[in-house]
Amino acid sequence: PLVESGGESVQAGDSLRLSCAYSGGEYYIGWFRQAPGKEREGVGGFNDHESANYVASVKGRFTITKDRAKNTLWLEMKNLSPEDTAMYYCAACNNAYSTCVRLEGRFFHRWGQGTQVTVSS
């Protein structure tokens, strides 16, 4: 299973770090988010053999790292804005890397329950 945590209510400009605990053996783990009334969107992802990848809207503000000893993937978010308000999910993809990095939910086979991030102006 995948278990997210770390979501909370913060102010615009704040930073926040989310975690995704996984059971191990996953090829690629991605972060997604879904805001109320909006479609789910990919945020970024991580694979042991490649650099982390990010969507344009979060590049430079979000950083994905991995603690292999703890089987935990971190999503560090800086300079948050109200537009970042969403439920954040991590998910696992075991397809080809070129497929996983597209961050399309249909290619991800295992999902966490999500953690809520709310950013107030």
XYZ file of C-alpha atoms in Angstrom:
121
model
C 0.000 0.000 0.000
C 0.882 3.658 -0.336
C 0.195 5.999 2.558
C 0.446 9.777 2.286
C 0.779 12.150 5.197
C 1.836 15.680 6.009
C -1.018 17.676 4.545
C -2.289 20.635 6.517
C -3.589 24.172 6.262
C -0.905 26.791 5.637
C -0.569 30.387 4.500
C 0.488 31.549 1.052
C 4.260 31.609 0.794
C 4.713 28.820 3.315
C 6.477 25.536 2.720
C 5.212 22.045 3.396
C 6.583 18.538 3.094
C 4.420 15.570 2.256
C 5.463 11.974 2.628
C 4.467 8.808 0.817
C 5.267 5.559 2.579
C 5.374 2.598 0.242
C 5.959 -1.091 0.731
C 8.906 -1.334 -1.632
C 9.566 -2.733 -5.083
C 7.743 0.016 -6.962
C 9.409 1.068 -10.192
C 8.176 4.637 -10.333
C 6.150 6.650 -7.845
C 4.312 9.764 -8.872
C 2.587 12.576 -7.038
C -0.796 13.808 -8.181
C -3.242 16.363 -6.900
C -6.902 17.109 -7.344
C -8.499 20.406 -6.455
C -12.247 20.703 -5.858
C -14.094 20.814 -9.154
C -10.964 20.144 -11.166
C -9.464 17.121 -12.824
C -6.662 15.241 -11.208
C -3.253 16.364 -12.436
C 0.223 14.961 -12.165
C 2.763 16.903 -10.140
C 5.955 14.922 -10.542
C 7.528 11.561 -9.983
C 10.607 9.617 -9.030
C 12.423 6.573 -10.273
C 15.609 5.166 -8.744
C 17.518 5.321 -12.008
C 16.483 8.718 -13.319
C 16.183 12.248 -12.026
C 12.882 13.315 -10.576
C 10.551 14.880 -13.121
C 8.030 17.675 -12.584
C 5.219 19.392 -14.405
C 5.892 22.961 -15.458
C 3.542 24.541 -12.925
C 5.566 23.294 -9.952
C 9.093 23.152 -11.357
C 11.441 25.131 -9.156
C 9.028 25.107 -6.221
C 8.490 21.395 -5.618
C 11.201 18.823 -4.993
C 10.794 15.060 -4.830
C 13.304 13.018 -2.885
C 13.457 9.477 -1.648
C 14.569 7.932 1.611
C 15.395 4.403 0.573
C 16.076 3.220 4.096
C 12.560 4.223 5.150
C 10.784 3.397 1.874
C 9.460 6.929 1.860
C 9.070 9.439 -0.953
C 8.994 13.102 -0.003
C 7.332 15.990 -1.792
C 8.785 19.268 -0.575
C 6.722 22.268 -1.602
C 7.884 25.858 -1.328
C 6.232 29.209 -1.880
C 2.783 27.697 -1.803
C -0.147 29.586 -3.250
C -3.916 29.082 -2.970
C -3.734 27.446 -6.413
C -1.829 24.584 -4.785
C -4.814 23.725 -2.616
C -5.784 20.145 -3.385
C -5.860 16.583 -2.191
C -2.428 15.161 -2.888
C -1.926 11.524 -3.789
C 1.030 9.306 -4.478
C 0.704 6.398 -6.839
C 2.849 3.608 -8.250
C 3.563 2.870 -11.893
C 5.263 -0.276 -13.170
C 5.088 0.536 -16.859
C 8.001 1.712 -18.965
C 9.663 4.850 -17.671
C 8.623 6.803 -20.767
C 5.032 5.926 -19.914
C 5.177 6.632 -16.194
C 6.676 10.104 -16.635
C 3.630 11.150 -18.631
C 1.909 11.221 -15.233
C -1.385 9.996 -16.591
C -3.390 8.368 -13.857
C -4.520 5.462 -16.020
C -0.965 4.085 -16.035
C -0.729 3.974 -12.238
C -1.952 0.787 -10.607
C -1.781 1.576 -6.898
C -2.896 4.708 -5.101
C -2.765 6.112 -1.618
C -5.765 7.598 0.148
C -4.527 11.188 -0.202
C -3.596 13.998 2.133
C -5.238 17.423 2.063
C -3.240 20.600 1.505
C -5.042 23.896 1.956
C -3.291 27.192 1.255
C -4.911 30.414 2.417
C -4.107 33.832 0.982
